[in-house]
Short mmCIF file of C-alpha atoms and ligand atoms in Angstrom, two decimals:
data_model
loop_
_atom_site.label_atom_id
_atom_site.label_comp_id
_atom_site.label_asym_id
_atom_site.label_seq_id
_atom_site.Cartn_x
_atom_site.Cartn_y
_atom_site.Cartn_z
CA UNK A 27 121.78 118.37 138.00
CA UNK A 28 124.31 120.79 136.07
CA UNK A 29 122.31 123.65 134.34
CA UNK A 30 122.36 122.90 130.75
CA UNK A 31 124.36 124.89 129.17
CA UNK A 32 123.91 126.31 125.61
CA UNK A 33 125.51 124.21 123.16
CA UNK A 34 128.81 125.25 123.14
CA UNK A 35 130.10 126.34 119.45
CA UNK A 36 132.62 123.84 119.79
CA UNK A 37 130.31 121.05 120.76
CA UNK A 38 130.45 118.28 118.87
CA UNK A 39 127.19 117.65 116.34
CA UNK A 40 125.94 114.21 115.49
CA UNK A 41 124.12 114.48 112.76
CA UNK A 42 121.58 112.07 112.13
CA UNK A 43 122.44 110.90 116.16
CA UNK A 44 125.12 108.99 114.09
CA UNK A 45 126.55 106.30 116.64
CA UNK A 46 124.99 108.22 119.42
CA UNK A 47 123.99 105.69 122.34
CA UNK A 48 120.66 107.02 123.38
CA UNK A 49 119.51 104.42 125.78
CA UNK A 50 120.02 100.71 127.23
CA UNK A 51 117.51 97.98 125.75
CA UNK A 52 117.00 94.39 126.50
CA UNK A 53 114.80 93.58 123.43
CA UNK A 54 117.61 93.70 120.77
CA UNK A 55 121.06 93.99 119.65
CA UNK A 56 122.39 95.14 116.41
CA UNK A 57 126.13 94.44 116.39
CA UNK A 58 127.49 96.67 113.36
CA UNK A 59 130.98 95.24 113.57
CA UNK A 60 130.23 91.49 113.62
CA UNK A 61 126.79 92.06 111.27
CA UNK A 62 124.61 90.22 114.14
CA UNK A 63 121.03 90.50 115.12
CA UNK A 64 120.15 89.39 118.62
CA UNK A 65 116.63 88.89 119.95
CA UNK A 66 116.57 88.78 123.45
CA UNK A 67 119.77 87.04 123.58
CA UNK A 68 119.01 84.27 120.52
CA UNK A 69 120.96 85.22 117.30
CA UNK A 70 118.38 85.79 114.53
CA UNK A 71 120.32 82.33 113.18
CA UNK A 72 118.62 80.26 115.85
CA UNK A 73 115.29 81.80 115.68
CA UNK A 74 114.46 81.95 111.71
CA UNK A 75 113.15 79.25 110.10
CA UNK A 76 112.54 77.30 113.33
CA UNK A 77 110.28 79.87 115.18
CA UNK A 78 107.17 81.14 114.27
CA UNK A 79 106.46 84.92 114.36
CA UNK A 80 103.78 84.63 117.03
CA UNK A 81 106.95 82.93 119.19
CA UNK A 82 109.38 85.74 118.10
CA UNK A 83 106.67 88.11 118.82
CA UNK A 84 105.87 86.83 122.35
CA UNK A 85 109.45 86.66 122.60
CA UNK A 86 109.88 90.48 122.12
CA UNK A 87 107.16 91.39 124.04
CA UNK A 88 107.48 89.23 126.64
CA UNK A 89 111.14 88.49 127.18
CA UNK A 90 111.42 84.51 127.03
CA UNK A 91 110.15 82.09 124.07
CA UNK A 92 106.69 81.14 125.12
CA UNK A 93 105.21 77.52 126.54
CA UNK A 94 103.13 75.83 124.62
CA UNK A 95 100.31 76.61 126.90
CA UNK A 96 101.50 80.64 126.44
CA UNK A 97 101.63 79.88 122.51
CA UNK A 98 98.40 78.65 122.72
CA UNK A 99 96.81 81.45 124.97
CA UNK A 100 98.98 84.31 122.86
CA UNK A 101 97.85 82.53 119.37
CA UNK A 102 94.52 83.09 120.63
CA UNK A 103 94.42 86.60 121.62
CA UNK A 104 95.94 87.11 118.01
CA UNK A 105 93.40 85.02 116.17
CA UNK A 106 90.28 86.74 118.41
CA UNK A 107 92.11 90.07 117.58
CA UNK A 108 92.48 89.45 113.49
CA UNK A 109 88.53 90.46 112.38
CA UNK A 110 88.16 94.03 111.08
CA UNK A 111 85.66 95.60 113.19
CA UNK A 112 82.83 97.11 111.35
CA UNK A 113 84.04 100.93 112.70
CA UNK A 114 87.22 99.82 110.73
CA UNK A 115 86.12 98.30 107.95
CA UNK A 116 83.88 101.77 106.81
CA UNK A 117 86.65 103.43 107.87
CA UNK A 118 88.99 101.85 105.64
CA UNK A 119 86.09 101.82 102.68
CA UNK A 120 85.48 105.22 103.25
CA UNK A 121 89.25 106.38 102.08
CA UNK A 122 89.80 107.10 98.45
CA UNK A 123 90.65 103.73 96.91
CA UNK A 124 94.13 104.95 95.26
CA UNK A 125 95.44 106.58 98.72
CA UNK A 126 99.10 104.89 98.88
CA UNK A 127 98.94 102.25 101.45
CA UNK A 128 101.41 103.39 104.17
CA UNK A 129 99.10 106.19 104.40
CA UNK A 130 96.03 104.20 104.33
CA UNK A 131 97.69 102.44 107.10
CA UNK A 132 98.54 105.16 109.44
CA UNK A 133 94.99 106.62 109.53
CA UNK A 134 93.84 103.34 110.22
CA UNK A 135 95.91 102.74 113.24
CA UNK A 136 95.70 106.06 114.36
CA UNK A 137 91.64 105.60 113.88
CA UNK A 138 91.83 102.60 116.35
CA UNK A 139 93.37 104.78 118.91
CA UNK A 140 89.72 106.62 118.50
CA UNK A 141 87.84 103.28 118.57
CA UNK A 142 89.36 101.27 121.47
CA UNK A 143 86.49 99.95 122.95
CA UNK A 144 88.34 98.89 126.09
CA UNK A 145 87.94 102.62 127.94
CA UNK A 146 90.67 105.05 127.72
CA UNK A 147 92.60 104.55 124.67
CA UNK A 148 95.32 106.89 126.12
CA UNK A 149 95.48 104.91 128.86
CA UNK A 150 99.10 104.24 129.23
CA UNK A 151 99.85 101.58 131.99
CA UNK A 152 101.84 98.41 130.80
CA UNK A 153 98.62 95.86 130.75
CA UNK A 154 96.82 98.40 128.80
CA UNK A 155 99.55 98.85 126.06
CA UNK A 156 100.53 95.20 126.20
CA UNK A 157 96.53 94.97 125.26
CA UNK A 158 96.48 97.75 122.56
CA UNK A 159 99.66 95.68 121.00
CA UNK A 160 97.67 92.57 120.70
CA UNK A 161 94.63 94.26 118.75
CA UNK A 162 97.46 96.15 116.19
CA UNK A 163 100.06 92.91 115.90
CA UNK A 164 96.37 90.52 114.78
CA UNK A 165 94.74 93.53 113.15
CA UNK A 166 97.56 95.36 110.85
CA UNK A 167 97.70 91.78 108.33
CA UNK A 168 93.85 92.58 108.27
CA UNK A 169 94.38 95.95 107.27
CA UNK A 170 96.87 95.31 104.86
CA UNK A 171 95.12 92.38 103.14
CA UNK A 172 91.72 94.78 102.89
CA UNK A 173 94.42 97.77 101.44
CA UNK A 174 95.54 95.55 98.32
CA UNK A 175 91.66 93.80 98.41
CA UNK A 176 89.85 97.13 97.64
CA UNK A 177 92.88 98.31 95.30
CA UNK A 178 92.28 95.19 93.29
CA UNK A 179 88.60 95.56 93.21
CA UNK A 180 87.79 92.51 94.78
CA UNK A 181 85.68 91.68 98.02
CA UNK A 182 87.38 91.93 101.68
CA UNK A 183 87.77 88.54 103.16
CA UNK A 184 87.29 87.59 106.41
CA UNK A 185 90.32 85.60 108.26
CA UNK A 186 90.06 82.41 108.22
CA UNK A 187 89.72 80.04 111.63
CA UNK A 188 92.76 77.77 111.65
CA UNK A 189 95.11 79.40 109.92
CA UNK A 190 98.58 80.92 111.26
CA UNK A 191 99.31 84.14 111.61
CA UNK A 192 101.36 84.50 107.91
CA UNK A 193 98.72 81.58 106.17
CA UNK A 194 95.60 83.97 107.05
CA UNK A 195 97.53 87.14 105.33
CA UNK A 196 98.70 85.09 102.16
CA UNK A 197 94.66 83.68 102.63
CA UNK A 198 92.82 87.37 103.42
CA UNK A 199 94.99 88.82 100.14
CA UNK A 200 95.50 86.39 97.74
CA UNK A 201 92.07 84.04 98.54
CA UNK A 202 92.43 80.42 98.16
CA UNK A 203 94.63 78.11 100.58
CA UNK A 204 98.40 79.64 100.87
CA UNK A 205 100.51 76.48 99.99
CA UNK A 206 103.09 75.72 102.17
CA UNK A 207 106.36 77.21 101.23
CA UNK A 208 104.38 80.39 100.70
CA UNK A 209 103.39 80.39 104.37
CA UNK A 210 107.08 79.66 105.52
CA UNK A 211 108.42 82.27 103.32
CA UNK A 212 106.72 84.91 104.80
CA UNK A 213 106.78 83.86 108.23
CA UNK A 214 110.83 83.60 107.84
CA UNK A 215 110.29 87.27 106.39
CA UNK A 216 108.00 88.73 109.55
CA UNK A 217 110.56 86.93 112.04
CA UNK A 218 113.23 88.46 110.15
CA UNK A 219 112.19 91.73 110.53
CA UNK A 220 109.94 91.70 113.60
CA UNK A 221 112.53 94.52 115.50
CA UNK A 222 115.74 95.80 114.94
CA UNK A 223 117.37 97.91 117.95
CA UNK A 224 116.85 102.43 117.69
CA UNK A 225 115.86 102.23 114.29
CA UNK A 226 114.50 104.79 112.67
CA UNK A 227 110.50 104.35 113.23
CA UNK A 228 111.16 102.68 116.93
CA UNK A 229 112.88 105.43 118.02
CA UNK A 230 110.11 107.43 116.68
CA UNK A 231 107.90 105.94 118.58
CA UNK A 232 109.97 105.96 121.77
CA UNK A 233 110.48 109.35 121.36
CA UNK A 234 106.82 109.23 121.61
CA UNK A 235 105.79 107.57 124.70
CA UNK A 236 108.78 109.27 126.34
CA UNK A 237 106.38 112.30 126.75
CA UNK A 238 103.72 109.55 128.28
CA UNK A 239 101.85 110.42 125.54
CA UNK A 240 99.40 106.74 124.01
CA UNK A 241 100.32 104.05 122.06
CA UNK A 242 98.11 104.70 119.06
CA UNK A 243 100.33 107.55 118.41
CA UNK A 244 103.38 106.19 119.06
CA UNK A 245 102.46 103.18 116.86
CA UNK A 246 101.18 106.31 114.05
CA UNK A 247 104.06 107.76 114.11
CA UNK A 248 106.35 105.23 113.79
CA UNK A 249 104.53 104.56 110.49
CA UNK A 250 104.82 107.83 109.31
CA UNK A 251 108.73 107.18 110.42
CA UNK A 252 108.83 103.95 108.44
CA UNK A 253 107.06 105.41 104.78
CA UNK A 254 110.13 107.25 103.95
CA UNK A 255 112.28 105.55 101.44
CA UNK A 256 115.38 105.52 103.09
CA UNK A 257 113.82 103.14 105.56
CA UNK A 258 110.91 101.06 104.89
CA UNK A 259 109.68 102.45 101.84
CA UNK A 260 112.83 101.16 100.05
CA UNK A 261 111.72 98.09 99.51
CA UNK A 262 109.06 99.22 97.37
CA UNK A 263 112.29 101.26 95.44
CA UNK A 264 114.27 98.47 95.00
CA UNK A 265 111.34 96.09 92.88
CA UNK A 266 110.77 99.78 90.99
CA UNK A 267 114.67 99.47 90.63
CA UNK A 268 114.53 95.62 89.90
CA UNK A 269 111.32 96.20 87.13
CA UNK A 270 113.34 99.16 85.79
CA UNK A 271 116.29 96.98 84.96
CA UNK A 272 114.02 94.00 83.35
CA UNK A 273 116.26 91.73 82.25
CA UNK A 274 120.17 89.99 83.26
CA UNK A 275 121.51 92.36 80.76
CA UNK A 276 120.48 95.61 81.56
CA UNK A 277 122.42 95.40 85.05
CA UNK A 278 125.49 96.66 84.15
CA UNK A 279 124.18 99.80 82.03
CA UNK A 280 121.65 100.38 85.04
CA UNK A 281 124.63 100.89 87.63
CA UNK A 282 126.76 102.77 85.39
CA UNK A 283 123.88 104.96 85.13
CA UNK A 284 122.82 105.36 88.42
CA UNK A 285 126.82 106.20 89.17
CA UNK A 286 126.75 108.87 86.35
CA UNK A 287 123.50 110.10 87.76
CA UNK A 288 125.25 109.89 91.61
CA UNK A 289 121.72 108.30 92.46
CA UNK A 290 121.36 105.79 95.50
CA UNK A 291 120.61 101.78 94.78
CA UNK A 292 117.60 100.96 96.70
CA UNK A 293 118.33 98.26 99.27
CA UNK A 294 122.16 99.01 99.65
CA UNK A 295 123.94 100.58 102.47
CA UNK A 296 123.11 100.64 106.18
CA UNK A 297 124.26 103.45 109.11
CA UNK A 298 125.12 100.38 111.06
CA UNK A 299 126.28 97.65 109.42
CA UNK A 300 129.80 97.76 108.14
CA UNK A 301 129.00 94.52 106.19
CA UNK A 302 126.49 92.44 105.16
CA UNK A 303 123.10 92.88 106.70
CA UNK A 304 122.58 89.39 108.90
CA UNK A 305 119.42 89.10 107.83
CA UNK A 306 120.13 89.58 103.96
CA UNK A 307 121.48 85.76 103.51
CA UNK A 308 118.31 84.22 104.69
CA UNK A 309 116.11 87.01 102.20
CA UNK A 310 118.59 85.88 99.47
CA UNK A 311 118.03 81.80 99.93
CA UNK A 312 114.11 81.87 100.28
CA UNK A 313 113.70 84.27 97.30
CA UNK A 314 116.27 82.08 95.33
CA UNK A 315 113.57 79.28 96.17
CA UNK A 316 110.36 80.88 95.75
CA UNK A 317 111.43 81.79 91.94
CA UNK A 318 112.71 78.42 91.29
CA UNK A 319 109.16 77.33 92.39
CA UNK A 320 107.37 79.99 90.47
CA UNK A 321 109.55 78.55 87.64
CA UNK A 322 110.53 83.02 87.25
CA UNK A 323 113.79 82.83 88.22
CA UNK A 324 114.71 86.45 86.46
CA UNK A 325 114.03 89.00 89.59
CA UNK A 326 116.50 86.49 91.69
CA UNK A 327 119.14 86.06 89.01
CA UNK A 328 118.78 90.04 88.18
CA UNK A 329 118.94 90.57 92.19
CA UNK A 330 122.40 88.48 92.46
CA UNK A 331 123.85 89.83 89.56
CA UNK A 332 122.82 93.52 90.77
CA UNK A 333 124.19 92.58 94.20
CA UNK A 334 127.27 91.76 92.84
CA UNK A 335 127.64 94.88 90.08
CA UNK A 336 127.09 97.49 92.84
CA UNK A 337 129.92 95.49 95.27
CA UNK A 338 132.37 95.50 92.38
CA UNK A 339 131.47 99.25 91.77
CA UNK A 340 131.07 100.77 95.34
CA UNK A 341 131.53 98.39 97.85
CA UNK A 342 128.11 98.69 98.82
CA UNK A 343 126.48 95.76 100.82
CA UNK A 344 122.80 94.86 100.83
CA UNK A 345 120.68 95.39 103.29
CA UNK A 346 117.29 93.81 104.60
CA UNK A 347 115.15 95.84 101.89
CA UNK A 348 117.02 94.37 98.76
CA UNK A 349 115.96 90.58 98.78
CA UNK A 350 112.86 91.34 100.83
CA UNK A 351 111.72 92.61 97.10
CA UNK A 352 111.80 89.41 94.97
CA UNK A 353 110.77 87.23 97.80
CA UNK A 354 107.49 89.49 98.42
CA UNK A 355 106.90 89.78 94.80
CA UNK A 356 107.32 86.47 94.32
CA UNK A 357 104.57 85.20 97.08
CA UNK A 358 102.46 87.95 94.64
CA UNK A 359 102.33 90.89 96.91
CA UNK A 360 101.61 94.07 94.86
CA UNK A 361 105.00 96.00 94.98
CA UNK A 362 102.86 98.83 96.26
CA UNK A 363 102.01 96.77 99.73
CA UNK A 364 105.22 95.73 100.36
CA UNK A 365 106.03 98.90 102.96
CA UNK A 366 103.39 98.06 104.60
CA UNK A 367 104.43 94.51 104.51
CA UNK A 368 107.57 95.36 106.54
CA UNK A 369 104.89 97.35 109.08
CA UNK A 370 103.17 94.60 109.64
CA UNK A 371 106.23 92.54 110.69
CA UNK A 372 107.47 95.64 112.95
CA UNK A 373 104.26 96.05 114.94
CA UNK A 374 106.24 93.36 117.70
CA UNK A 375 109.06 95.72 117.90
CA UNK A 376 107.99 98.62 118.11
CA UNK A 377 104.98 97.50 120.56
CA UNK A 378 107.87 95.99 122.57
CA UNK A 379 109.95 98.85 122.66
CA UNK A 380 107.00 101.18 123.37
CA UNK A 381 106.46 98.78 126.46
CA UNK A 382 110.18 99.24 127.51
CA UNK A 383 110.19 102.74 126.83
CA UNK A 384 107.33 103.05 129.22
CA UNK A 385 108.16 100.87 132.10
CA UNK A 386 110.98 103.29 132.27
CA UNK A 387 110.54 106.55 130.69
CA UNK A 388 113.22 109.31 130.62
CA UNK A 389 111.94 112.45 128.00
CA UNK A 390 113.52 112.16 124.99
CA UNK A 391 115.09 115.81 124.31
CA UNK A 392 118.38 116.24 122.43
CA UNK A 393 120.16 119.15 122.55
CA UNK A 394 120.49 121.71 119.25
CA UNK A 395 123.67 123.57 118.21
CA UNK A 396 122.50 127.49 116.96
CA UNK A 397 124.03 128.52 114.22
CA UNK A 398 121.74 131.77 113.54
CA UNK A 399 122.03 135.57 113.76
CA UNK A 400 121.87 137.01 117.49
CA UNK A 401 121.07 140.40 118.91
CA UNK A 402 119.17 141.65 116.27
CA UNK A 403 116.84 144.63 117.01
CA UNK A 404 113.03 144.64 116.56
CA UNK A 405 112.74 147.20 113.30
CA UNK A 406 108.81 148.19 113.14
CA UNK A 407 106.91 146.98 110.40
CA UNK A 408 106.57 149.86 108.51
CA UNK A 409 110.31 150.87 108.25
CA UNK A 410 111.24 146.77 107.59
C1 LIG B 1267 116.25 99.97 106.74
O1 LIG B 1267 118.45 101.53 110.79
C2 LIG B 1267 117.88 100.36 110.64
O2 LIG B 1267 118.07 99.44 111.42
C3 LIG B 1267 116.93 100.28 109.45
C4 LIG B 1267 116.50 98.88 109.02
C5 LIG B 1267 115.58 98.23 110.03
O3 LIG B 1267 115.50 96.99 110.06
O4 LIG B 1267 114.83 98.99 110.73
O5 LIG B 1267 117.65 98.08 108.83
C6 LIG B 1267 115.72 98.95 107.71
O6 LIG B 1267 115.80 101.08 106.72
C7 LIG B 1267 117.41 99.58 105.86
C8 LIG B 1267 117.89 100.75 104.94
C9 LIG B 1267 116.92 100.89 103.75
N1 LIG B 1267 117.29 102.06 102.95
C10 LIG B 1267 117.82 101.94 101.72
O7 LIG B 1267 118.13 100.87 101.20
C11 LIG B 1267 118.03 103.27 100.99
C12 LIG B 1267 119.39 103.30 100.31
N2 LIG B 1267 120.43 103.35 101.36
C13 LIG B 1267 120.86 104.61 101.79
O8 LIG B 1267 120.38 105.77 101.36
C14 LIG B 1267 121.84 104.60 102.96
O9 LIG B 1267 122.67 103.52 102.82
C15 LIG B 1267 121.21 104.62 104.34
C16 LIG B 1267 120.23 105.72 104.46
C17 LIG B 1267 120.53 103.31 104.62
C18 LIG B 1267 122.31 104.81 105.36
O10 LIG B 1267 122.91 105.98 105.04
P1 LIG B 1267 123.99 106.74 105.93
O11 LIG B 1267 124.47 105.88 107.05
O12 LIG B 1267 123.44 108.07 106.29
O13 LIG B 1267 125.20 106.84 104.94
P2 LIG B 1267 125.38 108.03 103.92
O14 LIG B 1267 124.07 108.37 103.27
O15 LIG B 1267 126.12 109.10 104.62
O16 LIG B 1267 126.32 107.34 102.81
C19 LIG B 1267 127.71 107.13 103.08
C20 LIG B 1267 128.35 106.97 101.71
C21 LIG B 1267 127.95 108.10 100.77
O17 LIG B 1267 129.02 108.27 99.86
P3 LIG B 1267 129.61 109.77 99.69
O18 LIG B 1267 128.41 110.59 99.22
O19 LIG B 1267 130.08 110.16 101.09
O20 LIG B 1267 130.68 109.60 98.68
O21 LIG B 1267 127.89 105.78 101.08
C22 LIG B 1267 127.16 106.10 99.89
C23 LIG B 1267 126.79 107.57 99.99
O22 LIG B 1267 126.68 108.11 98.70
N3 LIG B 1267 125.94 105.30 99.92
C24 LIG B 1267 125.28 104.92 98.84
C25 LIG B 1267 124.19 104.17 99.30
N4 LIG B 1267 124.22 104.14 100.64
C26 LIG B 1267 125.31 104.85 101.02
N5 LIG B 1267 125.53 105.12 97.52
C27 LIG B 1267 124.64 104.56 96.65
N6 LIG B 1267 123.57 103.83 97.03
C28 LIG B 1267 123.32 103.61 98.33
N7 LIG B 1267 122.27 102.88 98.70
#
């Protein structure tokens, strides 16, 4: 092993790790050149639409598309998993009512690192992580549902026995029985955006577990990763953007002030992608039906017209965020859940990629260029 040299002065920076290849994984592919999303070898094309999240998310964890005996058995871990316990639930009660969500969230998965009953919640060998996953994949919905439950004022419901893994969230949230499209919507949106190679938040929580440190705080931290509104919180921005605009007309003076301002259009733009987000079409076409459905068609048509305003003006393609706002406003998800939405659909990833990162862990520890004073003298206080 050389001796690590100081970063030379002429080394070269990345900033932002910018199309730095930090480390092999088998769990996904994001081609930026071709605009392709690979799950364990099946394109995102062959998976949405046709399997279920708790498929893709046995997929990711596991490596291979379940059985239908492994469905069955993984279904039921998930559905035995769902139920807040009652730790959890005063937990959750305890926090003030208007705390925003994603931080509601993190203290609530970092609380179950405190509360896992099964022994050592640092315990860090791959059965016990592949265990801890289960409880936060079934148990951040739960969460979620309770978050926009108690914001609304109403009681917390219990999941319901039977249902799916999207069908009980639309159920514990919205109460009544989730009708059909509704259900396939958002379990085309989880799929969709179940993992998604070093992004920001699962390298975070790489990072992480590349000390050896737990999975609770991997899994916390990746939240914290995933708030800021470059990354997951910019869904949230672009239905603030889309409710800004209001109306068909008001595109065009929106952009041209957003230009003049040199502000940033939520949902636009990607460090990897140099086109169209892969994932963006299938957004588009499910929140183009949901609005025909809700018989509100304005939030798609001021989406497409938006989409195509910015392209005309920058060039800029959308990315997974921009879509993922209509369609989750339109299965009436309060635009202040829908971060946590995206959470709750990354829990597979970045469990699996906590699991990777573990079964073969090399510290993550980048090197820094100095760019400071040197050989300075110590002057004593008094004289300073
Ligand atoms: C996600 O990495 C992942 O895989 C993330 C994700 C996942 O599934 O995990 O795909 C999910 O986080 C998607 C991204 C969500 N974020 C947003 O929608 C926020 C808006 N977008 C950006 O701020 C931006 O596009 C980033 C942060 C996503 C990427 O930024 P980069 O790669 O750092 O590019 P940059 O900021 O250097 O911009 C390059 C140029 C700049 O022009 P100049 O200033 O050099 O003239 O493009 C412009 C930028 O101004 N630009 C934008 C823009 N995005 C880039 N201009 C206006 N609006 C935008 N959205």
């Amino acid at each position: 092993m050389n001796p690590i040299e100081p970063a030379s002065p002429h080394a070269e920076v990345r900033r932002g790790l910018e199309g730095v290849v930090a480390d092999k994984t088998s769990i996904s592919e994001v081609d930026g050149q071709r605009c392709q999303l690979i799950y364990r070898g099946y394109h995102i094309d062959e998976l949405v639409g046709r399997a279920a999240y708790e498929e893709v998310s046995f997929l990711l964890l596991q490596g291979a598309l379940p059985t239908r005996a492994q469905l069955a058995e993984w279904t039921a871990q998930l559905a035995a998993a769902t139920a807040l316990e009652p730790t959890l639930l005063a937990l959750l009660q305890s926090l003030p009512r208007r705390a925003e969500p994603m931080a509601i969230l993190r203290t609530a998965i970092s609380f179950l690192g405190i509360s896992d009953d099964a022994g050592d919640a640092a315990e860090v060998s791959l059965e016990a992580i592949r265990r801890k996953a289960v409880r936060t994949i079934a148990l951040t919905p739960a969460i979620v549902a309770a978050i926009g439950r108690m914001r609304a004022g109403e009681p917390i419901l219990p999941p319901k026995a039977g249902l799916g893994h999207a069908a009980n969230f639309l159920y514990m949230l919205l109460g009544g029985e989730p009708n059909r499209q509704a259900v396939e919507a958002l379990d085309a949106y989880f799929v969709l955006l179940a993992d998604h190679g070093f992004n920001a938040s699962t390298f975070t929580a790489r990072t992480v577990t590349s000390t050896h440190s737990d999975y609770y705080s991997a899994i916390t931290a990746a939240i914290g990763s995933l708030k800021g509104p470059l990354h997951g919180a910019a869904n949230r921005k672009a239905m603030e953007m889309l409710t800004e605009i209001g109306s068909d007309e008001q595109v065009e003076p929106y952009v041209q002030r957003t230009l003049a301002d040199h502000k940033r259009f939520m949902g636009f733009g990607h460090r990897v992608y140099k086109g169209e987000d892969p994932r963006a079409k299938h957004l588009k076409a499910i929140a183009k039906r949901l609005g025909e459905a809700a018989g509100e068609p304005k939030w798609f048509t001021i989406s497409e017209r938006l989409q195509e305003a910015v392209w005309r003006a920058k060039k800029l393609y959308i990315n997974v965020d921009f879509y993922s706002a209509s369609l989750l406003h339109y299965l009436g998800i309060p635009t202040e859940l829908f971060t946590t939405m995206f959470a709750c659909a990354r829990m597979a990833g970045w469990s699996a990629h906590v699991i990777e990162e573990a079964s073969d862990s090399r510290l993550i520890r980048p090197l820094a260029l100095y760019v400071g004073p040197r050989d300075l003298k110590f002057v004593p206080l008094d004289q300073r």
